Coordinates of C-alpha atoms and ligand atoms in Angstrom, one line a residue:
X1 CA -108.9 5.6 -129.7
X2 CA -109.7 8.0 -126.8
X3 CA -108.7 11.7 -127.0
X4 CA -106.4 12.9 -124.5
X5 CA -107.6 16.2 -124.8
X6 CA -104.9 19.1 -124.2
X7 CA -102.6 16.2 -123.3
X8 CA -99.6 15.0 -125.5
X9 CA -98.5 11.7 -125.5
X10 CA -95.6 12.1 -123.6
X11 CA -97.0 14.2 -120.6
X12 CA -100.1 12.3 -119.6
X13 CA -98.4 10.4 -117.0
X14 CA -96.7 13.6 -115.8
X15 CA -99.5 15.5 -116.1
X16 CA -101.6 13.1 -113.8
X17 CA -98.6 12.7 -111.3
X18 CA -98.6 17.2 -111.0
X19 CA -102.3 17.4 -111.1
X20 CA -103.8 14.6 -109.2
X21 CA -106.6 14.2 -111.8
X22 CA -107.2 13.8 -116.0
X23 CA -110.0 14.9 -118.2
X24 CA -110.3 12.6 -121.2
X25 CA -112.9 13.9 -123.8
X26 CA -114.5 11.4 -126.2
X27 CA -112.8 8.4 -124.2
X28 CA -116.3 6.6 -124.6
X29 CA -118.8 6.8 -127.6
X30 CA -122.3 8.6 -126.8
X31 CA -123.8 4.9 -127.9
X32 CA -121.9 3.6 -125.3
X33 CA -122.4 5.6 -122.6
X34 CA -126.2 5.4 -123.9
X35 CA -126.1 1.5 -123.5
X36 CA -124.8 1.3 -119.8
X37 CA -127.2 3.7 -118.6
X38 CA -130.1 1.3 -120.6
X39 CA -128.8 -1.5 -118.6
X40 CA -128.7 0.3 -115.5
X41 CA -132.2 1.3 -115.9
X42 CA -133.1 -2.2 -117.1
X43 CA -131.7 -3.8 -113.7
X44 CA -132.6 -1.4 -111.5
X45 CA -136.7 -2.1 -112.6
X46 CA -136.0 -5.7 -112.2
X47 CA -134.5 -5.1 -108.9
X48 CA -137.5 -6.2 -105.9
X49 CA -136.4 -3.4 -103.1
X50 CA -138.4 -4.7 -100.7
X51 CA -136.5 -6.5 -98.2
X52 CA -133.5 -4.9 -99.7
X53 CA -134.2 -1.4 -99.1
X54 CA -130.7 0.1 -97.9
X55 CA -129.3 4.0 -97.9
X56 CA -126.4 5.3 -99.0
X57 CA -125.7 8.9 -98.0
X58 CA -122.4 9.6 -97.5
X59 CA -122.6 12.8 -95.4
X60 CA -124.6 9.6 -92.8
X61 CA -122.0 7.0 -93.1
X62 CA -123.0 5.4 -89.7
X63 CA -126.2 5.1 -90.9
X64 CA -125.1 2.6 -93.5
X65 CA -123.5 -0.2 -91.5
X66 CA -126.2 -2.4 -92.2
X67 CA -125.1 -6.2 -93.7
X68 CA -126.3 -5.7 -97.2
X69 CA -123.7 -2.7 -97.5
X70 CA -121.5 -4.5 -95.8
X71 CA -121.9 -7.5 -98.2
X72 CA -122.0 -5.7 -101.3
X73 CA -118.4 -6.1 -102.2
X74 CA -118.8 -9.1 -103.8
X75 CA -122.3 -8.6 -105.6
X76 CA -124.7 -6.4 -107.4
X77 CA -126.6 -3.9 -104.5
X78 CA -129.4 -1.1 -105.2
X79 CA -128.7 2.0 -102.8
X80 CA -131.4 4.6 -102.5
X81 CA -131.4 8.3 -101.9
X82 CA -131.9 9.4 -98.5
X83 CA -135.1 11.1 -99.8
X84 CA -136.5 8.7 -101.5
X85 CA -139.3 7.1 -98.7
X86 CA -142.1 9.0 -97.2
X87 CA -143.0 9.2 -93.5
X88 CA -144.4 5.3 -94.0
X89 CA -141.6 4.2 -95.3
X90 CA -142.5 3.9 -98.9
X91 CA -141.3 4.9 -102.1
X92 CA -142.0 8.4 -103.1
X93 CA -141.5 7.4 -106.7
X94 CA -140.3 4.1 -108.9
X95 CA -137.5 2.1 -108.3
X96 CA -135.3 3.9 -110.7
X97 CA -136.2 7.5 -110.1
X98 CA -135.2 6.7 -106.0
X99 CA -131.6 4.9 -106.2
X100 CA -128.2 6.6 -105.3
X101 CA -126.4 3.8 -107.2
X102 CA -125.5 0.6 -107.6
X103 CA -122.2 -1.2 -106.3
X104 CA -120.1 -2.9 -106.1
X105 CA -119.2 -6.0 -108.4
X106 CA -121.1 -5.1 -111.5
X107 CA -118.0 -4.4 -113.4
X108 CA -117.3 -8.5 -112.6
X109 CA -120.6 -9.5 -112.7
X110 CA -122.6 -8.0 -115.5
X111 CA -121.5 -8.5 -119.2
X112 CA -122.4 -5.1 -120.6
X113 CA -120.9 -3.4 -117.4
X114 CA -118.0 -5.7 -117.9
X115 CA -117.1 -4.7 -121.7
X116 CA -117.7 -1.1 -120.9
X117 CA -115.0 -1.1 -117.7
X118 CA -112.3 -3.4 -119.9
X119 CA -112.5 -1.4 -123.3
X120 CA -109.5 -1.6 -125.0
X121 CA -109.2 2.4 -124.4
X122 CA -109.1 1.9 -121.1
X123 CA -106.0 -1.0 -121.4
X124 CA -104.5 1.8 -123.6
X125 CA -104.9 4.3 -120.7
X126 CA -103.6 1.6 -118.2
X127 CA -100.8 1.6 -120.3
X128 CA -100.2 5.4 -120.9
X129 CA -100.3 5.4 -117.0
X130 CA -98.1 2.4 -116.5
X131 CA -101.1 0.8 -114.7
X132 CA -100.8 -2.3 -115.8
X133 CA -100.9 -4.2 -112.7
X134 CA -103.9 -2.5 -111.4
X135 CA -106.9 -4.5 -110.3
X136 CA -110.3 -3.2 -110.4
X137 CA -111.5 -3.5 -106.8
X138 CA -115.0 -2.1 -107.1
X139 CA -117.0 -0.4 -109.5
X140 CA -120.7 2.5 -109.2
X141 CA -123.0 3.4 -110.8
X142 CA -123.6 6.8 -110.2
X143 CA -127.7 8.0 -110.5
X144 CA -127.3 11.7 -109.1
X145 CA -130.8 12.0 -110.3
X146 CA -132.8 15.4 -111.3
X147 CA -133.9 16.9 -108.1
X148 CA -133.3 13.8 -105.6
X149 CA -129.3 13.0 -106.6
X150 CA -127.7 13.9 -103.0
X151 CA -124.9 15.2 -102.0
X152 CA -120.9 13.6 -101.9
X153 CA -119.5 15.5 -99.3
X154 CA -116.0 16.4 -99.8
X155 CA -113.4 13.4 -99.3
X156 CA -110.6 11.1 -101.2
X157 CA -111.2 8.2 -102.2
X158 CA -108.4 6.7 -100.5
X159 CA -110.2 6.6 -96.9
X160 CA -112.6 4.1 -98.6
X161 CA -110.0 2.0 -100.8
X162 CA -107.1 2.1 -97.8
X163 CA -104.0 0.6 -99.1
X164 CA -100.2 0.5 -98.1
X165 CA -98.6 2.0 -100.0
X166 CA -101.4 4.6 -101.4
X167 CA -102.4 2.9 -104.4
X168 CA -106.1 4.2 -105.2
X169 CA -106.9 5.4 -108.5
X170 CA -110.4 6.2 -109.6
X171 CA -111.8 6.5 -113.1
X172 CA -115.0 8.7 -113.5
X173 CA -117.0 8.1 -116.9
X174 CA -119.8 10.7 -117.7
X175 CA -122.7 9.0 -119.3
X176 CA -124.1 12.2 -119.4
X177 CA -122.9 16.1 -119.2
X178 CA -121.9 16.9 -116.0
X179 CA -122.1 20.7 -115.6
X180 CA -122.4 22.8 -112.4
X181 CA -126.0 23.1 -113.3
X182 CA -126.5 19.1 -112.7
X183 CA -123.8 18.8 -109.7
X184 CA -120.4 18.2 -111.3
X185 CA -117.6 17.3 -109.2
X186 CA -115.3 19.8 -108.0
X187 CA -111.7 19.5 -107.7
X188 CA -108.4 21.6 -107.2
X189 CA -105.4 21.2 -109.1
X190 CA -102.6 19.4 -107.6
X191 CA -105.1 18.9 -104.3
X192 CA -104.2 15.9 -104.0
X193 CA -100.4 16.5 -102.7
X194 CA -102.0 16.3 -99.1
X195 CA -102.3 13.9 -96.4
X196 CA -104.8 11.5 -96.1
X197 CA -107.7 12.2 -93.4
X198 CA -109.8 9.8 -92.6
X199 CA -109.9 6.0 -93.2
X200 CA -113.2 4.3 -93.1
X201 CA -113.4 0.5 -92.1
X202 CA -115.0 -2.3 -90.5
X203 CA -115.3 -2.1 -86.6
X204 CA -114.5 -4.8 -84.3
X205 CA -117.7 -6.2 -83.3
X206 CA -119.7 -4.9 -86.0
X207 CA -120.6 -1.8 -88.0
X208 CA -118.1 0.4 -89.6
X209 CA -116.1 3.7 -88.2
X210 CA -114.0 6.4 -90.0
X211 CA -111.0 6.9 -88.6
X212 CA -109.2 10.0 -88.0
X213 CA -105.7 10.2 -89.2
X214 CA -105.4 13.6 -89.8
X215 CA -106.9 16.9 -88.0
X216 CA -105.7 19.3 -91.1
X217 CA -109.5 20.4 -92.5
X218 CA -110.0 20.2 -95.7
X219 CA -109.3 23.3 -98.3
X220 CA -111.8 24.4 -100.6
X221 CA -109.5 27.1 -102.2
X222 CA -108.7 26.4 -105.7
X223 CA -111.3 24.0 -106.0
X224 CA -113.0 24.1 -110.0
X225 CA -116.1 22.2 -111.1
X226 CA -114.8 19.6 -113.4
X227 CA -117.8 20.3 -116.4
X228 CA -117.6 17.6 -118.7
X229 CA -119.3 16.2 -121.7
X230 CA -120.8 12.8 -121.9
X231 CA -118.4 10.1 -122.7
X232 CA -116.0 12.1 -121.1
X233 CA -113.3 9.8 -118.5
X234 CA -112.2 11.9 -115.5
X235 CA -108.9 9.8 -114.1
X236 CA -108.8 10.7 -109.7
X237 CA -105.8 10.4 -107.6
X238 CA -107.5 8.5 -104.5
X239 CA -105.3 11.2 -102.0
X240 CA -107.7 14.3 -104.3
X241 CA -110.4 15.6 -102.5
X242 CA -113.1 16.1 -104.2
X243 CA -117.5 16.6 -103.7
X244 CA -120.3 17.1 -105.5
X245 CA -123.1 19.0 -104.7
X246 CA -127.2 17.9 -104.3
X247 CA -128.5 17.6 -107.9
X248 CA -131.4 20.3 -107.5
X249 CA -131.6 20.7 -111.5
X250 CA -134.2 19.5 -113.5
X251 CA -131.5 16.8 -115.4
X252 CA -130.1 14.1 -114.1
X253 CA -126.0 13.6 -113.5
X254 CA -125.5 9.7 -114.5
X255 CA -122.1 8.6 -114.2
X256 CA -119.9 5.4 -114.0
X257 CA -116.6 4.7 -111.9
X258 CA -114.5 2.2 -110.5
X259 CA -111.7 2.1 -108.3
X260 CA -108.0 0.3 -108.8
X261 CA -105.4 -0.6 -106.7
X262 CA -101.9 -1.6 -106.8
X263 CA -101.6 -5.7 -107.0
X264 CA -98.7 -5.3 -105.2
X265 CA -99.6 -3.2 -102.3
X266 CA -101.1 -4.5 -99.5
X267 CA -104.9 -4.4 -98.7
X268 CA -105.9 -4.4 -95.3
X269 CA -108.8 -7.1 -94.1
X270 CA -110.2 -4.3 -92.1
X271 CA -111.3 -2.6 -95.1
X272 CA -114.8 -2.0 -95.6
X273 CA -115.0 -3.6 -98.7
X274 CA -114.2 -7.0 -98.4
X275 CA -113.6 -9.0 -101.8
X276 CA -111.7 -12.4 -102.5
X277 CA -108.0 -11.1 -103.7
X278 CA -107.4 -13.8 -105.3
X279 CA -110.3 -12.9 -107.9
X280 CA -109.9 -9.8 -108.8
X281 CA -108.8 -8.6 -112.2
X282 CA -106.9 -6.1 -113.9
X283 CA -108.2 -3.0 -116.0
Ligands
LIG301 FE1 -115.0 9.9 -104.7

């Protein structure tokens, strides 16, 4: 069973509630954490990009308005780094070695990505966090590759998962280490007892647009780099702000996450993301 770390029993709940986020050593096995990263590789080489080709750059959200983001709710997409194409257009380097990650079904779609997201630590942690009636609305694999991996510029993952009530809650598995060396996230302490900024959704007539709902800038006081081992799960409040910065290091960053929400609360059609309610399953 996973380790809760410096957390008892009876506080992990608590401790989530005053902190906004939990670090959960060991919650995966290094074999795997090993295994979803082979199966990431092995679909990413079989994935043909050309045609396909889309960025993902968060700090360039309009930039990524295109259909095949806009589609990939309900299916298994390749995302490249910004950097990734020469002047012409073409691939500095393979397949692999260019994405940003993959989104954002896979968890459904994908058997091994499937066992891994619905292990029965993670119904155990649903449990611990009274999460029972959370679905699993989308799911990334993270590349943060060595010396391409770009940067997350600082935001909560609410403004991408809107619901009302708030009902977001990430969960963040290191399939590697993840120090400050390899662009870690970073993270304050009870940050997440703040207002939400920004939603980001689908634009009438087209595109997408992040909305403005609050002016108050974001603080980077407090903030800590969240160094973790592989195997490691890192829970997220969706109201935390949090960033990563670009991978410059010489080892790559890969990680795993997916995003739940509240079955109960409602999801607004307006949402970026559009998936079929009706399908979507719990943790
Ligand atoms: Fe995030």
């Amino acid at each position: 069973m996973y380790s809760k770390g410096e957390y008892s029993i009876m506080t992990l709940r608590e401790r989530f509630l005053e902190d906004g986020f939990l670090i959960l050593p060991n919650f995966n096995t290094v074999e795997a954490c090993d295994q979803l990263m082979a199966r990431a590789e092995k679909l990413s080489n079989e994935f043909d990009y050309k045609g396909h080709a889309s960025i993902f750059q968060t700090s360039e959200q309009t930039k990524t308005s295109d259909e095949y983001f806009l589609n990939s709710g309900e299916n298994i997409s390749f995302f490249f780094e910004k950097d990734a194409f020469d002047e012409k257009g073409e691939l500095k380097n393979d397949v692999f070695h260019s994405l940003n990650k993959i989104g954002h079904a896979i968890h459904d779609l994908d058997e091994v990505f499937n066992s891994f997201t619905r292990s029965p630590q993670m119904k155990k942690l649903a449990a611990d966090l009274q999460l029972e009636d959370w679905l699993i609305i989308q799911s990334m694999y993270i590349f943060k590759h060595a010396k391409i991996g770009g940067v997350v510029d600082v935001h909560q993952d609410a403004s991408f998962l809107y619901t009302e009530p708030a009902s977001c809650i990430g969960f963040w598995f290191a399939l590697e280490d993840a120090t400050i060396e390899n662009a870690c996230m970073w993270a304050k302490p009870g940050g997440h007892k703040t207002s939400l900024r920004s939603r980001f959704k689908r634009k009438e007539g087209g595109g997408t647009e992040m909305i403005n709902l609050d002016d108050t800038p974001y603080s980077f006081e407090g903030m800590i780099p969240l160094e973790v081992k592989k195997g490691t799960c890192i829970v997220l409040d969706g109201y935390l702000p949090h960033y990563s910065k670009p991978n410059t290091s010489g080892k790559s960053r890969h990680a795993y996450a997916i995003h739940t929400i509240d079955r109960k609360a409602h999801y607004p059609a307006s949402n970026w993301l559009v998936r079929n309610m009706s399908t979507l399953m719990p943790i």
